């Protein structure tokens, strides 16, 4: 949390920081616990913001020859990564309810995950200060012939307006146009279009995509893992690469029940008791 203010002395973990940023409000199913990213998201966001702050401080020092001090809040950094999520309550008596990872404007669901020729892609449709992203994406869909040019010219920086019915129709046409444009393209083609035209789109990678991703292999994600009978496979070694330690795979993945007897013996079961568990199909 920030160095000053009412929460400056709070203890924290990455999960509490992400929760304090409001992200769980829009993740997972409404009748289940929220979903969290399995890597330290708030910490990574804070690291990126700190790097930007240091670069700005260096630029200021070069310009003014004056020293700089950079401080930031991990919670604020986590909130910046979720800029597109709405946080509000109608009244104090009606707190916001989780939206099952969906967001709607003017009663229309904002497109997020769309089907493409070889899987799915995630797109970012944003409004207000980030409306330019949507403007460029709409222009791309209009050029592809799947969206009316008039929708591409909507002022997404000032969307939605008080005309709810008109906004709903505009957003519905935008969603349909994007869906049609993306459906005929591959993940790579959508990604290339995003880079060329300046909007946000990312592939949803399956295991085959991850295995073939050259950047992961170049960064040393994979280590060769021996299995039984002389077979070996590539196994993921680590999420973050560091010069301070080396990840080693010392043992092959165990076969079914390979170590069960030894583990149960360690907790005090006799050979007869372990055999009985096997005979009665408990294990």
Short mmCIF file of C-alpha atoms in Angstrom, two decimals:
data_model
loop_
_atom_site.label_atom_id
_atom_site.label_comp_id
_atom_site.label_asym_id
_atom_site.label_seq_id
_atom_site.Cartn_x
_atom_site.Cartn_y
_atom_site.Cartn_z
CA UNK A 1 0.00 0.00 0.00
CA UNK A 2 1.10 3.62 -0.20
CA UNK A 3 3.74 4.97 2.19
CA UNK A 4 1.18 7.37 3.70
CA UNK A 5 -2.53 7.15 4.26
CA UNK A 6 -4.90 4.95 6.28
CA UNK A 7 -3.54 1.65 4.89
CA UNK A 8 0.17 2.46 5.01
CA UNK A 9 0.73 0.11 7.95
CA UNK A 10 -1.31 -2.79 6.60
CA UNK A 11 0.35 -6.17 6.17
CA UNK A 12 0.06 -7.45 2.62
CA UNK A 13 0.53 -10.34 0.26
CA UNK A 14 0.22 -10.27 -3.50
CA UNK A 15 -3.25 -11.75 -3.22
CA UNK A 16 -4.49 -9.12 -0.76
CA UNK A 17 -3.09 -6.37 -2.98
CA UNK A 18 -4.88 -7.76 -6.04
CA UNK A 19 -8.06 -8.13 -4.00
CA UNK A 20 -7.76 -4.55 -2.75
CA UNK A 21 -7.46 -3.42 -6.36
CA UNK A 22 -10.95 -4.82 -7.01
CA UNK A 23 -10.00 -7.44 -9.58
CA UNK A 24 -11.87 -10.38 -7.94
CA UNK A 25 -15.10 -8.44 -8.49
CA UNK A 26 -15.01 -9.52 -12.14
CA UNK A 27 -13.35 -12.96 -12.08
CA UNK A 28 -14.71 -16.47 -11.90
CA UNK A 29 -18.28 -17.67 -11.51
CA UNK A 30 -20.61 -15.80 -9.17
CA UNK A 31 -21.33 -18.89 -7.03
CA UNK A 32 -17.66 -19.80 -6.53
CA UNK A 33 -14.54 -18.22 -5.09
CA UNK A 34 -12.84 -15.55 -7.26
CA UNK A 35 -10.01 -16.60 -9.56
CA UNK A 36 -6.49 -15.23 -9.09
CA UNK A 37 -3.55 -15.25 -11.47
CA UNK A 38 -1.09 -17.92 -10.21
CA UNK A 39 1.94 -15.62 -10.43
CA UNK A 40 2.61 -12.49 -8.27
CA UNK A 41 0.66 -10.09 -10.46
CA UNK A 42 0.68 -7.00 -8.22
CA UNK A 43 4.42 -7.38 -7.60
CA UNK A 44 5.14 -7.68 -11.32
CA UNK A 45 2.94 -4.67 -12.10
CA UNK A 46 4.78 -2.69 -9.41
CA UNK A 47 8.13 -3.72 -10.87
CA UNK A 48 7.12 -2.43 -14.29
CA UNK A 49 5.87 0.87 -12.82
CA UNK A 50 9.07 1.22 -10.77
CA UNK A 51 11.18 0.73 -13.90
CA UNK A 52 9.21 3.48 -15.66
CA UNK A 53 9.69 5.73 -12.64
CA UNK A 54 13.44 5.10 -12.60
CA UNK A 55 13.70 5.88 -16.32
CA UNK A 56 11.78 9.12 -15.80
CA UNK A 57 14.03 10.02 -12.85
CA UNK A 58 17.13 9.41 -14.97
CA UNK A 59 15.72 11.61 -17.73
CA UNK A 60 14.98 14.36 -15.19
CA UNK A 61 18.47 14.10 -13.73
CA UNK A 62 19.99 14.39 -17.19
CA UNK A 63 17.87 17.43 -17.93
CA UNK A 64 18.09 19.26 -14.57
CA UNK A 65 21.12 17.65 -12.91
CA UNK A 66 18.96 17.06 -9.81
CA UNK A 67 18.49 13.88 -7.83
CA UNK A 68 15.17 12.05 -7.82
CA UNK A 69 13.37 9.66 -5.47
CA UNK A 70 10.85 7.17 -6.84
CA UNK A 71 8.11 5.67 -4.66
CA UNK A 72 4.99 3.78 -5.68
CA UNK A 73 2.12 1.71 -4.34
CA UNK A 74 1.80 -1.91 -5.42
CA UNK A 75 -1.94 -1.64 -4.91
CA UNK A 76 -2.15 1.37 -7.22
CA UNK A 77 -0.05 -0.49 -9.81
CA UNK A 78 -2.45 -3.44 -9.62
CA UNK A 79 -5.39 -1.08 -10.10
CA UNK A 80 -3.79 0.42 -13.21
CA UNK A 81 -3.61 -3.04 -14.81
CA UNK A 82 -7.37 -3.39 -14.27
CA UNK A 83 -8.28 0.04 -15.62
CA UNK A 84 -11.17 -1.33 -17.66
CA UNK A 85 -13.06 -2.81 -14.69
CA UNK A 86 -15.88 -0.68 -13.26
CA UNK A 87 -15.93 -0.30 -9.48
CA UNK A 88 -19.08 1.23 -8.11
CA UNK A 89 -22.18 0.57 -6.02
CA UNK A 90 -25.64 1.98 -6.64
CA UNK A 91 -26.17 2.74 -2.95
CA UNK A 92 -24.34 1.92 0.29
CA UNK A 93 -26.99 -0.72 0.95
CA UNK A 94 -26.34 -2.48 -2.38
CA UNK A 95 -22.66 -3.41 -2.69
CA UNK A 96 -21.43 -4.44 -6.15
CA UNK A 97 -21.85 -8.08 -7.10
CA UNK A 98 -19.34 -10.14 -8.98
CA UNK A 99 -19.94 -10.09 -12.71
CA UNK A 100 -18.68 -13.55 -13.67
CA UNK A 101 -15.74 -12.10 -15.63
CA UNK A 102 -18.19 -10.21 -17.88
CA UNK A 103 -18.70 -6.49 -18.35
CA UNK A 104 -21.71 -4.80 -19.90
CA UNK A 105 -22.36 -1.25 -21.01
CA UNK A 106 -25.88 -0.03 -21.82
CA UNK A 107 -27.05 -3.60 -21.26
CA UNK A 108 -24.75 -5.06 -23.94
CA UNK A 109 -21.87 -7.38 -23.08
CA UNK A 110 -18.54 -5.84 -24.05
CA UNK A 111 -16.63 -8.32 -26.26
CA UNK A 112 -13.53 -9.79 -24.65
CA UNK A 113 -12.84 -13.40 -25.73
CA UNK A 114 -13.63 -14.09 -29.36
CA UNK A 115 -13.35 -17.21 -31.50
CA UNK A 116 -10.86 -17.26 -34.38
CA UNK A 117 -9.92 -19.87 -36.98
CA UNK A 118 -7.52 -21.78 -34.75
CA UNK A 119 -8.77 -21.03 -31.25
CA UNK A 120 -9.54 -17.87 -29.32
CA UNK A 121 -8.12 -14.37 -28.86
CA UNK A 122 -8.66 -11.77 -26.17
CA UNK A 123 -9.39 -8.20 -27.24
CA UNK A 124 -9.55 -5.02 -25.18
CA UNK A 125 -12.53 -2.79 -25.94
CA UNK A 126 -12.11 0.33 -23.83
CA UNK A 127 -13.76 3.72 -23.55
CA UNK A 128 -13.00 7.13 -22.07
CA UNK A 129 -9.30 7.94 -22.00
CA UNK A 130 -8.52 4.64 -23.73
CA UNK A 131 -11.18 5.00 -26.42
CA UNK A 132 -8.51 5.41 -29.09
CA UNK A 133 -7.79 1.69 -28.78
CA UNK A 134 -11.39 0.91 -29.71
CA UNK A 135 -11.39 3.50 -32.50
CA UNK A 136 -8.39 1.87 -34.17
CA UNK A 137 -9.85 -1.63 -33.76
CA UNK A 138 -13.19 -0.51 -35.21
CA UNK A 139 -11.42 1.10 -38.18
CA UNK A 140 -9.61 -2.19 -38.83
CA UNK A 141 -12.89 -4.14 -38.76
CA UNK A 142 -14.51 -1.56 -41.08
CA UNK A 143 -11.61 -1.90 -43.53
CA UNK A 144 -12.06 -5.68 -43.36
CA UNK A 145 -15.69 -5.23 -44.45
CA UNK A 146 -17.33 -6.61 -41.33
CA UNK A 147 -18.32 -3.33 -39.66
CA UNK A 148 -20.24 -0.32 -40.88
CA UNK A 149 -17.98 2.69 -41.35
CA UNK A 150 -20.32 4.80 -39.24
CA UNK A 151 -19.65 2.63 -36.19
CA UNK A 152 -15.92 3.06 -36.71
CA UNK A 153 -16.46 6.83 -36.50
CA UNK A 154 -18.25 6.73 -33.12
CA UNK A 155 -16.49 8.87 -30.50
CA UNK A 156 -15.42 6.02 -28.22
CA UNK A 157 -13.52 8.50 -26.04
CA UNK A 158 -16.90 9.87 -24.88
CA UNK A 159 -18.82 6.61 -24.78
CA UNK A 160 -21.38 5.85 -23.44
CA UNK A 161 -23.61 8.90 -23.67
CA UNK A 162 -27.02 9.59 -22.16
CA UNK A 163 -28.69 8.04 -25.21
CA UNK A 164 -28.68 4.50 -23.82
CA UNK A 165 -30.64 2.92 -26.66
CA UNK A 166 -28.32 4.33 -29.32
CA UNK A 167 -25.20 3.31 -27.35
CA UNK A 168 -26.54 -0.21 -26.97
CA UNK A 169 -27.05 -0.52 -30.73
CA UNK A 170 -23.61 0.92 -31.51
CA UNK A 171 -21.91 -1.45 -29.09
CA UNK A 172 -23.90 -4.41 -30.41
CA UNK A 173 -22.82 -3.62 -33.98
CA UNK A 174 -19.21 -3.20 -32.85
CA UNK A 175 -19.25 -6.60 -31.11
CA UNK A 176 -20.79 -8.30 -34.15
CA UNK A 177 -18.28 -6.67 -36.50
CA UNK A 178 -15.28 -7.65 -34.42
CA UNK A 179 -16.61 -11.17 -34.02
CA UNK A 180 -16.98 -11.54 -37.80
CA UNK A 181 -13.55 -10.04 -38.57
CA UNK A 182 -11.73 -12.25 -36.08
CA UNK A 183 -13.62 -15.47 -36.90
CA UNK A 184 -11.94 -15.78 -40.32
CA UNK A 185 -8.39 -15.12 -39.08
CA UNK A 186 -5.81 -17.11 -37.15
CA UNK A 187 -4.33 -16.07 -33.81
CA UNK A 188 -1.17 -14.92 -35.55
CA UNK A 189 -3.12 -12.89 -38.12
CA UNK A 190 -5.14 -11.13 -35.41
CA UNK A 191 -1.95 -10.41 -33.47
CA UNK A 192 -0.28 -8.99 -36.56
CA UNK A 193 -3.29 -6.78 -37.24
CA UNK A 194 -3.20 -5.51 -33.65
CA UNK A 195 0.48 -4.58 -33.97
CA UNK A 196 -0.04 -2.94 -37.35
CA UNK A 197 -3.16 -0.95 -36.49
CA UNK A 198 -2.44 -0.20 -32.84
CA UNK A 199 -5.10 -2.04 -30.83
CA UNK A 200 -4.91 -4.68 -28.09
CA UNK A 201 -5.38 -8.36 -28.96
CA UNK A 202 -3.64 -11.43 -27.57
CA UNK A 203 -3.93 -15.15 -28.39
CA UNK A 204 -5.27 -17.61 -25.83
CA UNK A 205 -2.48 -20.15 -26.01
CA UNK A 206 -3.09 -23.87 -25.62
CA UNK A 207 -0.32 -26.32 -24.69
CA UNK A 208 0.65 -26.83 -28.33
CA UNK A 209 1.07 -23.06 -28.76
CA UNK A 210 3.17 -22.82 -25.61
CA UNK A 211 5.38 -25.72 -26.67
CA UNK A 212 6.03 -24.10 -30.05
CA UNK A 213 6.52 -20.54 -28.76
CA UNK A 214 10.06 -19.57 -29.72
CA UNK A 215 10.43 -16.91 -27.03
CA UNK A 216 9.80 -19.43 -24.23
CA UNK A 217 12.37 -21.80 -25.67
CA UNK A 218 14.90 -18.99 -26.16
CA UNK A 219 14.48 -17.98 -22.51
CA UNK A 220 15.18 -21.50 -21.34
CA UNK A 221 11.71 -22.35 -20.07
CA UNK A 222 12.04 -26.00 -21.04
CA UNK A 223 14.30 -28.67 -19.59
CA UNK A 224 14.54 -32.19 -20.96
CA UNK A 225 12.84 -34.54 -18.49
CA UNK A 226 13.62 -38.30 -18.56
CA UNK A 227 10.68 -40.65 -18.16
CA UNK A 228 10.52 -44.44 -17.92
CA UNK A 229 11.72 -46.79 -20.66
CA UNK A 230 14.19 -44.27 -22.03
CA UNK A 231 11.53 -41.76 -23.09
CA UNK A 232 12.15 -38.06 -22.46
CA UNK A 233 9.97 -34.98 -22.85
CA UNK A 234 10.34 -31.21 -22.50
CA UNK A 235 9.00 -30.02 -19.13
CA UNK A 236 8.57 -26.40 -17.94
CA UNK A 237 11.36 -25.52 -15.52
CA UNK A 238 10.50 -22.08 -14.15
CA UNK A 239 8.29 -19.04 -14.65
CA UNK A 240 10.92 -16.34 -14.11
CA UNK A 241 14.54 -16.72 -15.15
CA UNK A 242 17.15 -15.48 -12.69
CA UNK A 243 20.94 -15.45 -12.63
CA UNK A 244 20.94 -16.15 -8.88
CA UNK A 245 19.82 -19.77 -9.11
CA UNK A 246 19.67 -22.70 -11.50
CA UNK A 247 16.66 -24.97 -11.87
CA UNK A 248 17.47 -28.67 -12.10
CA UNK A 249 15.21 -31.66 -12.63
CA UNK A 250 16.86 -34.36 -10.55
CA UNK A 251 14.25 -37.10 -10.82
CA UNK A 252 11.84 -38.25 -13.54
CA UNK A 253 8.11 -37.88 -12.99
CA UNK A 254 6.89 -40.86 -10.91
CA UNK A 255 4.74 -43.60 -12.37
CA UNK A 256 1.32 -44.30 -10.85
CA UNK A 257 1.79 -45.54 -7.24
CA UNK A 258 5.56 -45.77 -7.74
CA UNK A 259 6.35 -44.26 -4.32
CA UNK A 260 3.08 -44.94 -2.49
CA UNK A 261 4.49 -47.79 -0.38
CA UNK A 262 7.50 -45.75 0.76
CA UNK A 263 5.40 -42.70 1.63
CA UNK A 264 2.87 -44.66 3.66
CA UNK A 265 5.67 -46.51 5.46
CA UNK A 266 7.15 -43.15 6.43
CA UNK A 267 3.92 -42.17 8.21
CA UNK A 268 3.92 -45.41 10.20
CA UNK A 269 1.82 -47.94 8.30
CA UNK A 270 3.03 -51.53 8.31
CA UNK A 271 3.54 -53.62 5.19
CA UNK A 272 0.36 -55.56 6.03
CA UNK A 273 -1.70 -52.40 6.40
CA UNK A 274 -0.40 -50.98 3.14
CA UNK A 275 -1.13 -54.26 1.34
CA UNK A 276 -4.70 -54.19 2.74
CA UNK A 277 -5.22 -50.71 1.34
CA UNK A 278 -4.21 -51.96 -2.11
CA UNK A 279 -6.33 -55.10 -1.85
CA UNK A 280 -9.46 -53.15 -0.91
CA UNK A 281 -8.81 -50.59 -3.69
CA UNK A 282 -8.46 -47.73 -1.23
CA UNK A 283 -5.28 -46.82 -3.09
#
